[in-house]
Amino acid sequence: MEGTATLPHVLAAIGATRVTEPLDPTRDLTRDPDRELAEAFRGGDRTAFDTIVRRHQQGVWRIVRRYIKRDADAADVTQQVFVRAFKGLASFRGAASVRSWLYRIAINCALSWIRDHRRETPTEIAEDSLTELPVAPGRIASDQDGVRLRAAIALLPPKQKLVLELRVFDELSFKEVAELAECSENTAKVSFHYAVKKLRDILGGDDASR
Amino acid sequence: MPRGDDENAPTQITDAVSPPDDHAPTQITDAVRLPGSKRTKLGVAVHPDHEPVELDAADHALVARLRALPPEGNEPDWRKLQAAIRARTAPLRAPALWWRNWRWLAPIGALALSATIGVGLGLRDDTPTRTAVVPELLRDASVDHDPRIVSEQSERRDAERAPAMWLDGEPVDVDDIEPEQLDALLQRAVGDELGATFGESLDGATGELRAPDAAELDQIGVLPPADYRWIDSVDDDAAARIESWLARNPS
């Protein structure tokens, strides 16, 4: 049973404006909508790359932000992701979708940044770890719920965490999740199921019954 | 939320995930098949293989709560982010496949190769080089000529000149001589030579060589002591003329 409080509804409720170009939810997932843009870019059309940036910068930023807890660093790494994509798009073979390919670059860049900044003090890294949307009266409970949920997600094994986040927060298909998690589609489905079950175990029976 | 697949869709367990490992970011590895006992410990209502596993209502509710969470952090100004990306990629040349820089090399190379082959064929000298071997018809008997050595220059000289015959030390153009005069010249030359060479061997009456007696044979051998090596240098045409002359003049 799915809830109606999806992310777009939440954003609309708080009045957030979206400058990015959202993907069409009725898109045919069997066909990559960015393939033509990639071909145009390889043909020398730089504006095609700008379109790709507008389409995917938000998704890339979200993935990077899950690894890097500082907004400024996450934005900088997001720029690095697209600069690397600019250089590598000529050799993009099209085995996966452009979005999957970008998200793979984002994960690798985020992990590289974490590896390079491992020596930083934990306070600097976790400066914004608990900072969510501006807290308003009446939303403390939901923020606390969000904090607990994110804390529970952080306790999941890395693969299940990755699969769960890609599926829930990034709205990827299991096929795309499998491409990023480097496993089969069936394994991705099983990992997702295990992640949900384990999350329920972590949160306890009381949360599951809400 | 429309997606390409549904969480409610039955899922077949054909591959199991690996046991939980450390929480550090690690490489995603392939899944391994868990034995039935471990799968039971995870609390999953596992059916035998190839049977579907579904999320129950509580699971779907939890997923809905997760999807309702606001995004982490404060989203940046997307226009500024796009501008920053454009500024960082502006100095970079739009990537292209490596062969695009060389796409003119193939037709230019083919054109250059064709031109080179054409020039090479055009400059080739097709005139055959043949060495004209024109042996001398007759040579001076007093000069020791090696008939096997025929220089190209002498052959060319000889080819340019009319065929010459040496009679009595003088070059005689056979084509300019009447047959009767040739006979007289030959008679004079051969007769004189025969007389000078054989002397007493000639029969005064007939002019023919007298058969040598036994005593002369013992002294001079079977063949008369004459230098007849010039006969080897005579070609077929000259030999035919000599034979015809000898046939007309049996004496």
Short mmCIF file of C-alpha atoms in Angstrom, two decimals, chain B:
data_model
loop_
_atom_site.label_atom_id
_atom_site.label_comp_id
_atom_site.label_asym_id
_atom_site.label_seq_id
_atom_site.Cartn_x
_atom_site.Cartn_y
_atom_site.Cartn_z
CA MET B 1 4.03 6.27 -8.75
CA PRO B 2 4.37 4.77 -12.20
CA ARG B 3 7.58 2.92 -12.68
CA GLY B 4 8.79 0.37 -14.98
CA ASP B 5 8.21 -2.33 -12.42
CA ASP B 6 6.09 -2.65 -9.36
CA GLU B 7 7.10 -3.53 -5.87
CA ASN B 8 3.98 -5.67 -5.65
CA ALA B 9 5.07 -7.72 -8.57
CA PRO B 10 6.06 -11.23 -7.55
CA THR B 11 9.77 -11.58 -7.22
CA GLN B 12 11.51 -14.82 -7.75
CA ILE B 13 14.49 -15.57 -5.60
CA THR B 14 17.11 -16.92 -7.91
CA ASP B 15 20.07 -15.16 -6.33
CA ALA B 16 20.51 -14.43 -2.67
CA VAL B 17 22.45 -11.53 -1.22
CA SER B 18 25.65 -11.92 0.66
CA PRO B 19 25.61 -11.73 4.46
CA PRO B 20 25.82 -8.25 5.94
CA ASP B 21 29.37 -6.97 5.88
CA ASP B 22 31.08 -3.89 7.25
CA HIS B 23 29.55 -0.49 6.82
CA ALA B 24 32.49 1.12 5.04
CA PRO B 25 31.95 2.02 1.43
CA THR B 26 33.04 -1.01 -0.45
CA GLN B 27 32.87 -2.38 -3.91
CA ILE B 28 29.60 -3.97 -4.73
CA THR B 29 30.23 -7.65 -5.28
CA ASP B 30 28.06 -10.27 -6.79
CA ALA B 31 25.57 -12.05 -4.63
CA VAL B 32 26.07 -15.58 -3.44
CA ARG B 33 23.47 -18.18 -2.77
CA LEU B 34 22.63 -18.54 0.89
CA PRO B 35 21.68 -21.89 2.34
CA GLY B 36 18.12 -22.29 3.49
CA SER B 37 19.00 -22.00 7.18
CA LYS B 38 20.50 -18.53 6.86
CA ARG B 39 17.64 -17.28 4.81
CA THR B 40 15.29 -18.39 7.57
CA LYS B 41 17.33 -16.48 10.15
CA LEU B 42 16.79 -13.26 8.24
CA GLY B 43 13.15 -13.54 8.96
CA VAL B 44 12.10 -13.65 5.38
CA ALA B 45 9.22 -15.93 4.61
CA VAL B 46 11.24 -17.88 2.14
CA HIS B 47 9.57 -20.28 -0.09
CA PRO B 48 11.43 -22.78 -2.15
CA ASP B 49 13.19 -21.36 -5.15
CA HIS B 50 11.22 -19.92 -8.03
CA GLU B 51 8.32 -18.96 -5.76
CA PRO B 52 7.52 -15.24 -5.42
CA VAL B 53 8.13 -13.08 -2.34
CA GLU B 54 5.91 -10.08 -1.85
CA LEU B 55 6.00 -7.05 0.39
CA ASP B 56 3.26 -7.00 2.88
CA ALA B 57 1.20 -3.97 3.79
CA ALA B 58 3.51 -2.88 6.56
CA ASP B 59 6.46 -2.93 4.18
CA HIS B 60 4.65 -0.77 1.70
CA ALA B 61 3.75 1.67 4.44
CA LEU B 62 7.36 1.96 5.44
CA VAL B 63 8.38 2.58 1.84
CA ALA B 64 5.78 5.32 1.62
CA ARG B 65 7.19 6.97 4.71
CA LEU B 66 10.64 6.85 3.21
CA ARG B 67 9.48 8.43 -0.02
CA ALA B 68 7.81 11.20 1.96
CA LEU B 69 11.06 12.26 3.53
CA PRO B 70 12.39 15.60 2.34
CA PRO B 71 15.71 15.57 0.57
CA GLU B 72 18.82 15.88 2.64
CA GLY B 73 20.53 19.22 2.94
CA ASN B 74 19.67 22.45 1.20
CA GLU B 75 19.48 22.22 -2.52
CA PRO B 76 21.77 24.69 -4.25
CA ASP B 77 20.77 27.33 -6.72
CA TRP B 78 20.43 25.27 -9.84
CA ARG B 79 21.02 28.18 -12.19
CA LYS B 80 24.27 28.98 -10.46
CA LEU B 81 25.24 25.35 -10.56
CA GLN B 82 24.56 25.20 -14.30
CA ALA B 83 26.57 28.36 -14.84
CA ALA B 84 29.46 26.96 -12.84
CA ILE B 85 29.40 23.74 -14.84
CA ARG B 86 29.30 25.69 -18.09
CA ALA B 87 32.24 27.81 -16.96
CA ARG B 88 34.31 24.75 -16.11
CA THR B 89 33.53 22.98 -19.35
CA ALA B 90 33.90 26.04 -21.61
CA PRO B 91 37.68 25.69 -22.04
CA LEU B 92 37.26 22.04 -22.83
CA ARG B 93 36.83 21.05 -26.41
CA ALA B 94 33.70 19.14 -27.11
CA PRO B 95 34.79 15.53 -27.11
CA ALA B 96 34.62 13.62 -30.29
CA LEU B 97 35.51 10.17 -31.30
CA TRP B 98 39.23 9.92 -31.94
CA TRP B 99 38.78 9.04 -35.57
CA ARG B 100 36.84 12.23 -36.25
CA ASN B 101 40.08 14.20 -36.21
CA TRP B 102 41.43 11.90 -38.86
CA ARG B 103 38.31 11.58 -40.96
CA TRP B 104 39.94 13.51 -43.83
CA LEU B 105 43.01 11.32 -43.76
CA ALA B 106 41.41 8.41 -45.57
CA PRO B 107 40.29 10.26 -48.73
CA ILE B 108 43.44 12.37 -48.87
CA GLY B 109 45.61 9.33 -48.38
CA ALA B 110 43.75 7.43 -51.08
CA LEU B 111 44.12 10.37 -53.45
CA ALA B 112 47.82 10.69 -52.75
CA LEU B 113 48.33 6.97 -53.21
CA SER B 114 46.45 7.00 -56.52
CA ALA B 115 48.49 9.97 -57.72
CA THR B 116 51.72 8.27 -56.75
CA ILE B 117 50.75 5.09 -58.56
CA GLY B 118 49.72 7.07 -61.63
CA VAL B 119 52.95 9.04 -61.70
CA GLY B 120 54.95 5.88 -61.24
CA LEU B 121 53.18 4.15 -64.11
CA GLY B 122 53.54 7.20 -66.33
CA LEU B 123 57.25 7.54 -65.77
CA ARG B 124 57.92 3.91 -66.45
CA ASP B 125 59.98 3.33 -69.58
CA ASP B 126 58.22 0.78 -71.69
CA THR B 127 60.77 0.73 -74.49
CA PRO B 128 62.33 -2.65 -74.56
CA THR B 129 66.02 -2.82 -74.31
CA ARG B 130 67.28 -5.35 -76.73
CA THR B 131 70.81 -6.02 -77.65
CA ALA B 132 71.13 -6.42 -81.33
CA VAL B 133 73.50 -9.22 -82.00
CA VAL B 134 74.68 -8.85 -85.56
CA PRO B 135 77.79 -10.81 -86.08
CA GLU B 136 80.23 -9.75 -88.71
CA LEU B 137 79.91 -11.72 -91.92
CA LEU B 138 83.54 -12.15 -92.53
CA ARG B 139 86.55 -11.11 -90.59
CA ASP B 140 90.06 -10.53 -91.56
CA ALA B 141 91.85 -13.87 -91.33
CA SER B 142 95.14 -12.22 -90.44
CA VAL B 143 93.60 -10.77 -87.33
CA ASP B 144 92.87 -13.14 -84.54
CA HIS B 145 89.26 -12.40 -83.82
CA ASP B 146 87.41 -14.24 -81.18
CA PRO B 147 84.07 -14.88 -82.83
CA ARG B 148 82.39 -15.25 -79.47
CA ILE B 149 83.10 -11.73 -78.37
CA VAL B 150 80.79 -9.36 -80.13
CA SER B 151 80.60 -5.93 -78.60
CA GLU B 152 77.35 -4.06 -78.71
CA GLN B 153 79.00 -1.06 -80.24
CA SER B 154 80.59 -3.01 -83.01
CA GLU B 155 77.33 -4.77 -83.60
CA ARG B 156 75.52 -1.55 -83.84
CA ARG B 157 78.21 -0.18 -86.13
CA ASP B 158 78.02 -3.23 -88.22
CA ALA B 159 74.27 -3.14 -88.32
CA GLU B 160 74.36 0.43 -89.51
CA ARG B 161 76.89 -0.34 -92.18
CA ALA B 162 76.18 -2.56 -95.07
CA PRO B 163 77.34 -6.10 -94.71
CA ALA B 164 81.04 -6.11 -95.55
CA MET B 165 83.26 -8.82 -96.82
CA TRP B 166 86.95 -8.73 -96.59
CA LEU B 167 88.60 -9.99 -99.68
CA ASP B 168 92.27 -9.80 -100.14
CA GLY B 169 92.61 -7.35 -97.28
CA GLU B 170 89.99 -4.97 -98.60
CA PRO B 171 86.46 -4.47 -97.38
CA VAL B 172 84.00 -5.38 -100.04
CA ASP B 173 80.36 -4.58 -99.89
CA VAL B 174 78.74 -7.73 -101.14
CA ASP B 175 75.48 -5.96 -101.99
CA ASP B 176 77.28 -3.55 -104.32
CA ILE B 177 79.18 -6.23 -106.23
CA GLU B 178 77.91 -8.06 -109.25
CA PRO B 179 77.89 -11.81 -108.88
CA GLU B 180 80.42 -12.16 -111.72
CA GLN B 181 82.75 -9.71 -110.09
CA LEU B 182 82.30 -11.48 -106.75
CA ASP B 183 83.32 -14.71 -108.38
CA ALA B 184 86.43 -13.12 -109.85
CA LEU B 185 87.29 -11.56 -106.52
CA LEU B 186 86.80 -14.80 -104.69
CA GLN B 187 88.85 -16.67 -107.26
CA ARG B 188 91.61 -14.20 -106.99
CA ALA B 189 91.52 -14.15 -103.19
CA VAL B 190 91.11 -17.81 -102.61
CA GLY B 191 93.41 -18.75 -105.42
CA ASP B 192 96.13 -16.44 -104.16
CA GLU B 193 95.68 -17.66 -100.65
CA LEU B 194 95.63 -21.21 -101.70
CA GLY B 195 98.72 -20.68 -103.78
CA ALA B 196 100.45 -18.89 -100.94
CA THR B 197 99.38 -21.46 -98.46
CA PHE B 198 99.67 -24.67 -100.33
CA GLY B 199 102.09 -23.73 -103.03
CA GLU B 200 103.25 -27.04 -104.47
CA SER B 201 100.04 -28.70 -103.27
CA LEU B 202 98.06 -27.12 -106.08
CA ASP B 203 97.73 -28.95 -109.30
CA GLY B 204 99.04 -26.70 -111.99
CA ALA B 205 96.59 -27.98 -114.53
CA THR B 206 93.36 -27.95 -112.69
CA GLY B 207 94.19 -25.55 -109.92
CA GLU B 208 92.78 -27.96 -107.36
CA LEU B 209 94.48 -29.10 -104.36
CA ARG B 210 96.56 -32.07 -105.05
CA ALA B 211 95.99 -34.91 -102.76
CA PRO B 212 98.95 -35.06 -100.48
CA ASP B 213 101.07 -38.11 -100.68
CA ALA B 214 101.88 -40.21 -97.74
CA ALA B 215 105.11 -38.42 -97.01
CA GLU B 216 103.39 -35.04 -96.89
CA LEU B 217 100.66 -36.40 -94.70
CA ASP B 218 103.22 -37.57 -92.24
CA GLN B 219 104.74 -34.13 -92.20
CA ILE B 220 101.74 -31.89 -92.24
CA GLY B 221 99.05 -34.09 -90.79
CA VAL B 222 95.64 -34.82 -92.20
CA LEU B 223 94.54 -31.26 -92.78
CA PRO B 224 96.50 -28.79 -94.85
CA PRO B 225 98.41 -26.21 -92.79
CA ALA B 226 95.93 -23.39 -93.45
CA ASP B 227 94.15 -21.06 -91.07
CA TYR B 228 90.55 -21.78 -91.69
CA ARG B 229 89.29 -20.42 -88.42
CA TRP B 230 87.50 -17.68 -90.26
CA ILE B 231 84.98 -20.24 -91.42
CA ASP B 232 83.60 -20.42 -87.86
CA SER B 233 82.66 -16.75 -87.98
CA VAL B 234 80.71 -17.05 -91.15
CA ASP B 235 76.98 -16.83 -90.70
CA ASP B 236 74.44 -18.84 -92.59
CA ASP B 237 73.88 -16.30 -95.33
CA ALA B 238 77.58 -15.96 -96.13
CA ALA B 239 78.05 -19.69 -96.00
CA ALA B 240 75.17 -20.11 -98.45
CA ARG B 241 76.75 -17.64 -100.85
CA ILE B 242 80.08 -19.38 -100.57
CA GLU B 243 78.53 -22.71 -101.26
CA SER B 244 76.68 -21.37 -104.24
CA TRP B 245 79.88 -19.87 -105.58
CA LEU B 246 81.69 -23.12 -105.07
CA ALA B 247 78.89 -24.93 -106.83
CA ARG B 248 79.20 -22.61 -109.82
CA ASN B 249 82.94 -22.88 -109.80
CA PRO B 250 83.79 -26.46 -109.10
CA SER B 251 87.37 -25.94 -110.28
#
